Amino acid sequence: MELNERAELDTSQANDLGRGSGGSGGGFGIPIPGGGGRGGIIGIVVAVLVALLGGGFGLNAMTNGDEGGGQAGGADLEQLCSTANPDRLDDARCRNLLYVNSIQDYWKKAYPELGRSDYEVTTTNFFQAAVNTGCGQADSGVGPFYCPADRKVYIDLSFYDELASRFGAKGEFAQPYVLAHEYGHHVQNLLGTNAKAGQGDQSGPRSASVRLELQADCYAGAWARNATESKDKTGQQPLFKSITEADISQAIDAAEAIGDDSIQERSGGRVNPDQFTHGTSEQRKRWFNQGYDRGDPKTCDTFGTDQL
């Protein structure tokens, strides 16, 4: 993977909230179904009956009592990621901003082909340790997620270290795969797929939750196939100079590493399909490849097939 050092990045598509940041959101913790312990790994957050369930995280414990919406420790991405900074792409925030720009430039073109109106651009919030969202409060333990309530993506970039050390997905291209998966959930939200899936089973090998996650993997693959065609803020410069098959293999490795069965085995338990929420390693790999091989999100209909 080679990034274009001359690309003008659209900093309006991301915020660096810093540590323990507030923002919009309610006063309850976020319940995330799935895999590794108390948090899900790369998924969609749906805050349902949080108060009755008791929540998961207290605001004071997460933010040292600061309920404000400030950006403690956050960076000015416009300055940090400007072409005037020769070292900007050495910074994970600027690299991930570039990935976000590429993913959303792709969807600006691909989304109308799904028979809908124009794509709605949204932001990714980089945070450290804890964050308050439209779906409730979360800490880094939940992993990257998309919140349908405020239509934003959230990620503590330290997750990539865990992805490499705990799950063995060490390649750099695992990072844009993670973001492309989350923006797949944003597309699902715009299409109404999330709402329909919320009416179905939320766990099990053929559940609506699994279908939703596999479709997001497929959408990520479709972006990866077309990523080198994405343009920067000016519409003139490519964001990626090149993406290799080795890069795609890194994305596939990441998809395999976070399959439900793989996470259950790594946690020391037995594989229990009734608890699946994201799909097996084989399924996640296969649906990413489906999107990548076809390069067309219309081929990502995980809800219309029995062959998951």
mmCIF file of C-alpha atoms in Angstrom:
data_model
loop_
_atom_site.group_PDB
_atom_site.id
_atom_site.type_symbol
_atom_site.label_atom_id
_atom_site.label_comp_id
_atom_site.label_asym_id
_atom_site.label_seq_id
_atom_site.Cartn_x
_atom_site.Cartn_y
_atom_site.Cartn_z
ATOM 1 C CA MET A 1 0.000 0.000 0.000
ATOM 2 C CA GLU A 2 1.365 3.382 -1.013
ATOM 3 C CA LEU A 3 -0.379 6.561 0.091
ATOM 4 C CA ASN A 4 -0.263 9.768 -1.925
ATOM 5 C CA GLU A 5 1.736 12.350 0.028
ATOM 6 C CA ARG A 6 0.307 15.133 -2.143
ATOM 7 C CA ALA A 7 -3.348 14.345 -1.438
ATOM 8 C CA GLU A 8 -5.443 17.074 0.208
ATOM 9 C CA LEU A 9 -7.334 15.492 3.093
ATOM 10 C CA ASP A 10 -10.866 16.492 4.057
ATOM 11 C CA THR A 11 -10.535 17.015 7.801
ATOM 12 C CA SER A 12 -14.279 17.637 8.186
ATOM 13 C CA GLN A 13 -14.759 13.868 7.999
ATOM 14 C CA ALA A 14 -13.041 13.137 11.321
ATOM 15 C CA ASN A 15 -12.650 14.554 14.814
ATOM 16 C CA ASP A 16 -9.924 13.893 17.346
ATOM 17 C CA LEU A 17 -11.824 13.941 20.633
ATOM 18 C CA GLY A 18 -8.857 13.164 22.804
ATOM 19 C CA ARG A 19 -9.073 11.369 26.142
ATOM 20 C CA GLY A 20 -12.298 10.796 28.020
ATOM 21 C CA SER A 21 -14.246 12.987 25.636
ATOM 22 C CA GLY A 22 -17.887 13.814 25.922
ATOM 23 C CA GLY A 23 -20.229 14.702 23.112
ATOM 24 C CA SER A 24 -23.816 13.946 22.286
ATOM 25 C CA GLY A 25 -25.381 11.013 24.015
ATOM 26 C CA GLY A 26 -27.385 9.587 26.840
ATOM 27 C CA GLY A 27 -26.431 8.514 30.299
ATOM 28 C CA PHE A 28 -26.231 4.755 29.961
ATOM 29 C CA GLY A 29 -23.588 2.291 28.924
ATOM 30 C CA ILE A 30 -23.536 0.623 25.538
ATOM 31 C CA PRO A 31 -24.349 -3.093 25.325
ATOM 32 C CA ILE A 32 -22.539 -4.632 22.390
ATOM 33 C CA PRO A 33 -23.283 -8.238 21.529
ATOM 34 C CA GLY A 34 -20.651 -10.658 20.439
ATOM 35 C CA GLY A 35 -17.268 -12.136 20.758
ATOM 36 C CA GLY A 36 -14.442 -11.049 22.982
ATOM 37 C CA GLY A 37 -15.572 -10.549 26.541
ATOM 38 C CA ARG A 38 -17.771 -7.605 27.437
ATOM 39 C CA GLY A 39 -17.336 -5.839 24.116
ATOM 40 C CA GLY A 40 -17.962 -6.664 20.491
ATOM 41 C CA ILE A 41 -15.168 -6.585 17.948
ATOM 42 C CA ILE A 42 -15.820 -4.298 14.995
ATOM 43 C CA GLY A 43 -19.538 -3.955 14.879
ATOM 44 C CA ILE A 44 -22.662 -1.922 15.158
ATOM 45 C CA VAL A 45 -23.997 -0.587 18.410
ATOM 46 C CA VAL A 46 -27.724 -0.678 19.055
ATOM 47 C CA ALA A 47 -28.726 0.675 22.466
ATOM 48 C CA VAL A 48 -31.892 -1.264 23.263
ATOM 49 C CA LEU A 49 -33.448 -1.239 26.752
ATOM 50 C CA VAL A 50 -30.135 -0.102 28.158
ATOM 51 C CA ALA A 51 -31.653 1.212 31.346
ATOM 52 C CA LEU A 52 -33.410 -2.087 32.044
ATOM 53 C CA LEU A 53 -30.270 -4.028 31.269
ATOM 54 C CA GLY A 54 -28.309 -1.951 33.727
ATOM 55 C CA GLY A 55 -25.843 -0.455 31.292
ATOM 56 C CA GLY A 56 -22.173 -1.217 31.290
ATOM 57 C CA PHE A 57 -20.063 1.843 32.008
ATOM 58 C CA GLY A 58 -20.459 4.736 34.417
ATOM 59 C CA LEU A 59 -19.636 8.234 33.189
ATOM 60 C CA ASN A 60 -17.649 9.255 36.247
ATOM 61 C CA ALA A 61 -15.485 6.167 36.119
ATOM 62 C CA MET A 62 -14.763 6.753 32.448
ATOM 63 C CA THR A 63 -14.194 10.495 32.345
ATOM 64 C CA ASN A 64 -13.068 11.325 35.878
ATOM 65 C CA GLY A 65 -16.345 13.109 36.443
ATOM 66 C CA ASP A 66 -16.035 15.440 33.445
ATOM 67 C CA GLU A 67 -19.369 15.492 31.672
ATOM 68 C CA GLY A 68 -18.392 18.206 29.240
ATOM 69 C CA GLY A 69 -18.104 17.891 25.501
ATOM 70 C CA GLY A 70 -14.562 19.182 25.295
ATOM 71 C CA GLN A 71 -11.726 17.670 23.324
ATOM 72 C CA ALA A 72 -9.193 17.032 26.089
ATOM 73 C CA GLY A 73 -5.929 16.110 24.454
ATOM 74 C CA GLY A 74 -7.416 16.204 20.968
ATOM 75 C CA ALA A 75 -5.455 17.492 18.002
ATOM 76 C CA ASP A 76 -6.323 20.068 15.365
ATOM 77 C CA LEU A 77 -6.532 17.688 12.424
ATOM 78 C CA GLU A 78 -6.644 20.534 9.920
ATOM 79 C CA GLN A 79 -3.183 21.629 10.990
ATOM 80 C CA LEU A 80 -1.798 18.179 11.767
ATOM 81 C CA CYS A 81 -2.918 16.608 8.481
ATOM 82 C CA SER A 82 -2.153 19.556 6.208
ATOM 83 C CA THR A 83 0.179 19.020 3.257
ATOM 84 C CA ALA A 84 2.334 21.665 4.939
ATOM 85 C CA ASN A 85 3.269 18.998 7.486
ATOM 86 C CA PRO A 86 5.767 16.708 5.728
ATOM 87 C CA ASP A 87 5.400 14.024 8.409
ATOM 88 C CA ARG A 88 1.593 13.963 8.528
ATOM 89 C CA LEU A 89 1.173 10.457 7.123
ATOM 90 C CA ASP A 90 3.428 9.115 9.853
ATOM 91 C CA ASP A 91 0.621 9.985 12.258
ATOM 92 C CA ALA A 92 -2.083 7.320 12.668
ATOM 93 C CA ARG A 93 -4.821 9.952 12.822
ATOM 94 C CA CYS A 94 -3.908 11.401 9.439
ATOM 95 C CA ARG A 95 -3.518 7.986 7.852
ATOM 96 C CA ASN A 96 -6.915 6.926 9.160
ATOM 97 C CA LEU A 97 -8.403 10.214 7.972
ATOM 98 C CA LEU A 98 -7.093 9.366 4.512
ATOM 99 C CA TYR A 99 -8.758 5.955 4.723
ATOM 100 C CA VAL A 100 -12.043 7.569 5.769
ATOM 101 C CA ASN A 101 -11.815 10.019 2.863
ATOM 102 C CA SER A 102 -11.257 7.143 0.440
ATOM 103 C CA ILE A 103 -14.115 5.034 1.789
ATOM 104 C CA GLN A 104 -16.579 7.899 1.625
ATOM 105 C CA ASP A 105 -15.462 9.022 -1.816
ATOM 106 C CA TYR A 106 -16.199 5.482 -2.972
ATOM 107 C CA TRP A 107 -19.673 5.489 -1.433
ATOM 108 C CA LYS A 108 -20.514 8.848 -2.986
ATOM 109 C CA LYS A 109 -20.322 7.036 -6.320
ATOM 110 C CA ALA A 110 -21.529 3.559 -5.331
ATOM 111 C CA TYR A 111 -24.460 4.423 -3.077
ATOM 112 C CA PRO A 112 -26.718 5.877 -5.817
ATOM 113 C CA GLU A 113 -26.248 2.632 -7.743
ATOM 114 C CA LEU A 114 -28.123 0.858 -4.952
ATOM 115 C CA GLY A 115 -31.212 2.713 -6.137
ATOM 116 C CA ARG A 116 -31.175 5.375 -3.452
ATOM 117 C CA SER A 117 -30.507 9.094 -3.211
ATOM 118 C CA ASP A 118 -27.150 10.691 -2.572
ATOM 119 C CA TYR A 119 -24.818 9.240 0.035
ATOM 120 C CA GLU A 120 -24.771 11.067 3.377
ATOM 121 C CA VAL A 121 -21.217 11.791 4.503
ATOM 122 C CA THR A 122 -20.568 11.257 8.213
ATOM 123 C CA THR A 123 -17.641 11.588 10.587
ATOM 124 C CA THR A 124 -15.302 9.243 12.392
ATOM 125 C CA ASN A 125 -14.478 10.188 15.976
ATOM 126 C CA PHE A 126 -11.035 9.227 17.235
ATOM 127 C CA PHE A 127 -11.070 8.933 21.023
ATOM 128 C CA GLN A 128 -8.925 7.673 23.851
ATOM 129 C CA ALA A 129 -10.157 5.534 26.730
ATOM 130 C CA ALA A 130 -13.796 6.684 26.754
ATOM 131 C CA VAL A 131 -16.423 8.483 24.721
ATOM 132 C CA ASN A 132 -20.024 9.606 25.004
ATOM 133 C CA THR A 133 -22.174 8.893 21.943
ATOM 134 C CA GLY A 134 -25.730 9.033 20.712
ATOM 135 C CA CYS A 135 -25.990 5.341 21.658
ATOM 136 C CA GLY A 136 -24.662 5.842 25.182
ATOM 137 C CA GLN A 137 -21.250 5.835 26.801
ATOM 138 C CA ALA A 138 -18.450 3.479 25.846
ATOM 139 C CA ASP A 139 -14.837 2.840 26.600
ATOM 140 C CA SER A 140 -12.101 1.369 24.441
ATOM 141 C CA GLY A 141 -13.038 -2.163 25.452
ATOM 142 C CA VAL A 142 -15.969 -2.232 23.046
ATOM 143 C CA GLY A 143 -13.706 -1.957 19.992
ATOM 144 C CA PRO A 144 -14.542 0.163 16.916
ATOM 145 C CA PHE A 145 -18.249 0.705 16.353
ATOM 146 C CA TYR A 146 -20.891 2.602 14.430
ATOM 147 C CA CYS A 147 -23.706 4.306 16.307
ATOM 148 C CA PRO A 148 -26.943 4.493 14.290
ATOM 149 C CA ALA A 149 -28.432 7.103 16.617
ATOM 150 C CA ASP A 150 -25.909 9.808 15.746
ATOM 151 C CA ARG A 151 -24.682 8.218 12.497
ATOM 152 C CA LYS A 152 -21.016 8.343 13.478
ATOM 153 C CA VAL A 153 -18.099 5.912 13.595
ATOM 154 C CA TYR A 154 -16.038 5.672 16.789
ATOM 155 C CA ILE A 155 -12.584 4.203 17.241
ATOM 156 C CA ASP A 156 -9.801 4.302 19.774
ATOM 157 C CA LEU A 157 -6.810 3.907 17.474
ATOM 158 C CA SER A 158 -5.038 1.811 20.116
ATOM 159 C CA PHE A 159 -7.418 -0.954 18.984
ATOM 160 C CA TYR A 160 -5.071 -1.605 16.087
ATOM 161 C CA ASP A 161 -2.349 -2.573 18.557
ATOM 162 C CA GLU A 162 -4.742 -5.083 20.126
ATOM 163 C CA LEU A 163 -5.747 -6.335 16.699
ATOM 164 C CA ALA A 164 -2.093 -7.044 15.972
ATOM 165 C CA SER A 165 -0.994 -8.433 19.345
ATOM 166 C CA ARG A 166 -4.109 -10.266 20.532
ATOM 167 C CA PHE A 167 -5.622 -11.333 17.234
ATOM 168 C CA GLY A 168 -2.481 -11.612 15.086
ATOM 169 C CA ALA A 169 -3.693 -9.220 12.355
ATOM 170 C CA LYS A 170 -0.520 -7.158 12.076
ATOM 171 C CA GLY A 171 -0.771 -5.771 8.546
ATOM 172 C CA GLU A 172 -1.324 -2.066 7.954
ATOM 173 C CA PHE A 173 -4.222 -2.701 5.576
ATOM 174 C CA ALA A 174 -6.181 -4.202 8.461
ATOM 175 C CA GLN A 175 -6.825 -0.602 9.510
ATOM 176 C CA PRO A 176 -8.749 0.596 6.448
ATOM 177 C CA TYR A 177 -10.612 -2.732 6.447
ATOM 178 C CA VAL A 178 -11.859 -1.976 9.969
ATOM 179 C CA LEU A 179 -13.048 1.498 8.936
ATOM 180 C CA ALA A 180 -14.591 0.261 5.684
ATOM 181 C CA HIS A 181 -16.559 -2.308 7.689
ATOM 182 C CA GLU A 182 -17.884 0.415 10.003
ATOM 183 C CA TYR A 183 -18.876 2.607 7.074
ATOM 184 C CA GLY A 184 -20.647 -0.429 5.678
ATOM 185 C CA HIS A 185 -22.876 -0.180 8.749
ATOM 186 C CA HIS A 186 -23.471 3.488 7.958
ATOM 187 C CA VAL A 187 -24.638 2.522 4.470
ATOM 188 C CA GLN A 188 -26.906 -0.135 6.001
ATOM 189 C CA ASN A 189 -28.344 2.492 8.320
ATOM 190 C CA LEU A 190 -29.071 4.849 5.421
ATOM 191 C CA LEU A 191 -30.721 2.019 3.470
ATOM 192 C CA GLY A 192 -32.870 0.935 6.409
ATOM 193 C CA THR A 193 -31.153 -2.453 6.605
ATOM 194 C CA ASN A 194 -30.213 -1.922 10.250
ATOM 195 C CA ALA A 195 -33.796 -1.280 11.266
ATOM 196 C CA LYS A 196 -35.040 -4.403 9.497
ATOM 197 C CA ALA A 197 -32.254 -6.504 10.988
ATOM 198 C CA GLY A 198 -33.158 -5.237 14.444
ATOM 199 C CA GLN A 199 -36.477 -7.054 14.133
ATOM 200 C CA GLY A 200 -34.786 -10.431 13.667
ATOM 201 C CA ASP A 201 -32.707 -12.741 15.845
ATOM 202 C CA GLN A 202 -29.631 -11.065 17.311
ATOM 203 C CA SER A 203 -27.559 -14.200 17.834
ATOM 204 C CA GLY A 204 -27.123 -17.544 16.157
ATOM 205 C CA PRO A 205 -25.385 -18.756 12.991
ATOM 206 C CA ARG A 206 -28.166 -17.536 10.671
ATOM 207 C CA SER A 207 -29.263 -14.532 12.712
ATOM 208 C CA ALA A 208 -29.975 -11.056 11.401
ATOM 209 C CA SER A 209 -26.951 -9.809 13.344
ATOM 210 C CA VAL A 210 -24.612 -12.203 11.543
ATOM 211 C CA ARG A 211 -26.099 -11.265 8.171
ATOM 212 C CA LEU A 212 -25.630 -7.580 8.965
ATOM 213 C CA GLU A 213 -21.969 -8.037 9.890
ATOM 214 C CA LEU A 214 -21.167 -10.222 6.882
ATOM 215 C CA GLN A 215 -22.754 -7.692 4.566
ATOM 216 C CA ALA A 216 -20.566 -4.968 6.099
ATOM 217 C CA ASP A 217 -17.539 -7.175 5.384
ATOM 218 C CA CYS A 218 -18.690 -7.537 1.790
ATOM 219 C CA TYR A 219 -19.132 -3.777 1.481
ATOM 220 C CA ALA A 220 -15.575 -3.367 2.806
ATOM 221 C CA GLY A 221 -14.331 -5.701 0.087
ATOM 222 C CA ALA A 222 -16.168 -3.723 -2.597
ATOM 223 C CA TRP A 223 -14.457 -0.545 -1.393
ATOM 224 C CA ALA A 224 -11.045 -2.260 -1.379
ATOM 225 C CA ARG A 225 -11.482 -3.277 -5.034
ATOM 226 C CA ASN A 226 -12.126 0.352 -5.991
ATOM 227 C CA ALA A 227 -9.963 2.165 -3.449
ATOM 228 C CA THR A 228 -7.232 3.268 -5.867
ATOM 229 C CA GLU A 229 -9.861 5.195 -7.834
ATOM 230 C CA SER A 230 -10.837 7.339 -4.838
ATOM 231 C CA LYS A 231 -9.846 11.005 -4.991
ATOM 232 C CA ASP A 232 -8.810 13.602 -2.439
ATOM 233 C CA LYS A 233 -10.624 16.760 -1.333
ATOM 234 C CA THR A 234 -9.791 18.525 -4.600
ATOM 235 C CA GLY A 235 -11.093 15.650 -6.707
ATOM 236 C CA GLN A 236 -7.798 15.642 -8.593
ATOM 237 C CA GLN A 237 -5.289 13.601 -6.609
ATOM 238 C CA PRO A 238 -5.641 9.878 -5.874
ATOM 239 C CA LEU A 239 -5.561 8.999 -2.188
ATOM 240 C CA PHE A 240 -3.820 5.667 -2.781
ATOM 241 C CA LYS A 241 -0.993 5.317 -5.249
ATOM 242 C CA SER A 242 -1.223 1.546 -5.075
ATOM 243 C CA ILE A 243 -2.801 -1.361 -3.218
ATOM 244 C CA THR A 244 -1.225 -4.778 -3.579
ATOM 245 C CA GLU A 245 -2.514 -8.300 -3.215
ATOM 246 C CA ALA A 246 -0.424 -8.491 -0.051
ATOM 247 C CA ASP A 247 -2.487 -5.622 1.336
ATOM 248 C CA ILE A 248 -5.720 -7.424 0.518
ATOM 249 C CA SER A 249 -4.366 -10.508 2.253
ATOM 250 C CA GLN A 250 -3.839 -8.387 5.372
ATOM 251 C CA ALA A 251 -7.502 -7.350 5.310
ATOM 252 C CA ILE A 252 -8.539 -10.977 4.892
ATOM 253 C CA ASP A 253 -6.302 -11.991 7.794
ATOM 254 C CA ALA A 254 -8.037 -9.394 9.964
ATOM 255 C CA ALA A 255 -11.484 -10.597 8.908
ATOM 256 C CA GLU A 256 -10.543 -14.185 9.743
ATOM 257 C CA ALA A 257 -8.998 -13.233 13.083
ATOM 258 C CA ILE A 258 -12.217 -11.726 14.414
ATOM 259 C CA GLY A 259 -14.650 -14.458 13.448
ATOM 260 C CA ASP A 260 -16.953 -15.568 16.250
ATOM 261 C CA ASP A 261 -15.492 -19.070 16.334
ATOM 262 C CA SER A 262 -11.926 -17.789 16.402
ATOM 263 C CA ILE A 263 -12.657 -15.381 19.249
ATOM 264 C CA GLN A 264 -14.463 -18.046 21.270
ATOM 265 C CA GLU A 265 -11.558 -20.463 20.852
ATOM 266 C CA ARG A 266 -9.020 -17.774 21.742
ATOM 267 C CA SER A 267 -11.004 -16.965 24.868
ATOM 268 C CA GLY A 268 -10.583 -20.558 25.995
ATOM 269 C CA GLY A 269 -14.176 -21.602 25.571
ATOM 270 C CA ARG A 270 -15.913 -23.995 23.253
ATOM 271 C CA VAL A 271 -17.359 -22.847 19.956
ATOM 272 C CA ASN A 272 -21.055 -22.138 20.476
ATOM 273 C CA PRO A 273 -22.867 -21.182 17.258
ATOM 274 C CA ASP A 274 -25.925 -20.079 19.226
ATOM 275 C CA GLN A 275 -23.862 -17.133 20.462
ATOM 276 C CA PHE A 276 -22.600 -16.046 17.036
ATOM 277 C CA THR A 277 -23.248 -12.387 16.235
ATOM 278 C CA HIS A 278 -20.637 -11.581 13.571
ATOM 279 C CA GLY A 279 -20.056 -14.776 11.606
ATOM 280 C CA THR A 280 -17.301 -17.362 11.523
ATOM 281 C CA SER A 281 -13.782 -16.697 10.324
ATOM 282 C CA GLU A 282 -14.502 -18.554 7.092
ATOM 283 C CA GLN A 283 -17.683 -16.551 6.492
ATOM 284 C CA ARG A 284 -16.064 -13.194 7.149
ATOM 285 C CA LYS A 285 -13.227 -14.028 4.805
ATOM 286 C CA ARG A 286 -15.593 -15.300 2.122
ATOM 287 C CA TRP A 287 -17.906 -12.301 2.191
ATOM 288 C CA PHE A 288 -15.018 -9.841 2.117
ATOM 289 C CA ASN A 289 -13.724 -11.717 -0.925
ATOM 290 C CA GLN A 290 -17.191 -11.612 -2.465
ATOM 291 C CA GLY A 291 -17.145 -7.828 -2.321
ATOM 292 C CA TYR A 292 -13.545 -7.591 -3.459
ATOM 293 C CA ASP A 293 -13.850 -10.030 -6.347
ATOM 294 C CA ARG A 294 -17.045 -8.441 -7.695
ATOM 295 C CA GLY A 295 -16.320 -4.850 -6.706
ATOM 296 C CA ASP A 296 -20.060 -4.242 -6.568
ATOM 297 C CA PRO A 297 -22.096 -3.757 -3.359
ATOM 298 C CA LYS A 298 -25.194 -5.055 -5.129
ATOM 299 C CA THR A 299 -23.659 -8.536 -4.850
ATOM 300 C CA CYS A 300 -23.577 -8.271 -1.039
ATOM 301 C CA ASP A 301 -27.114 -9.460 -0.303
ATOM 302 C CA THR A 302 -26.519 -11.580 2.785
ATOM 303 C CA PHE A 303 -30.221 -11.339 3.658
ATOM 304 C CA GLY A 304 -31.402 -12.966 0.459
ATOM 305 C CA THR A 305 -29.342 -16.127 0.588
ATOM 306 C CA ASP A 306 -29.237 -19.370 2.582
ATOM 307 C CA GLN A 307 -25.541 -19.750 1.762
ATOM 308 C CA LEU A 308 -23.947 -17.693 4.499
#
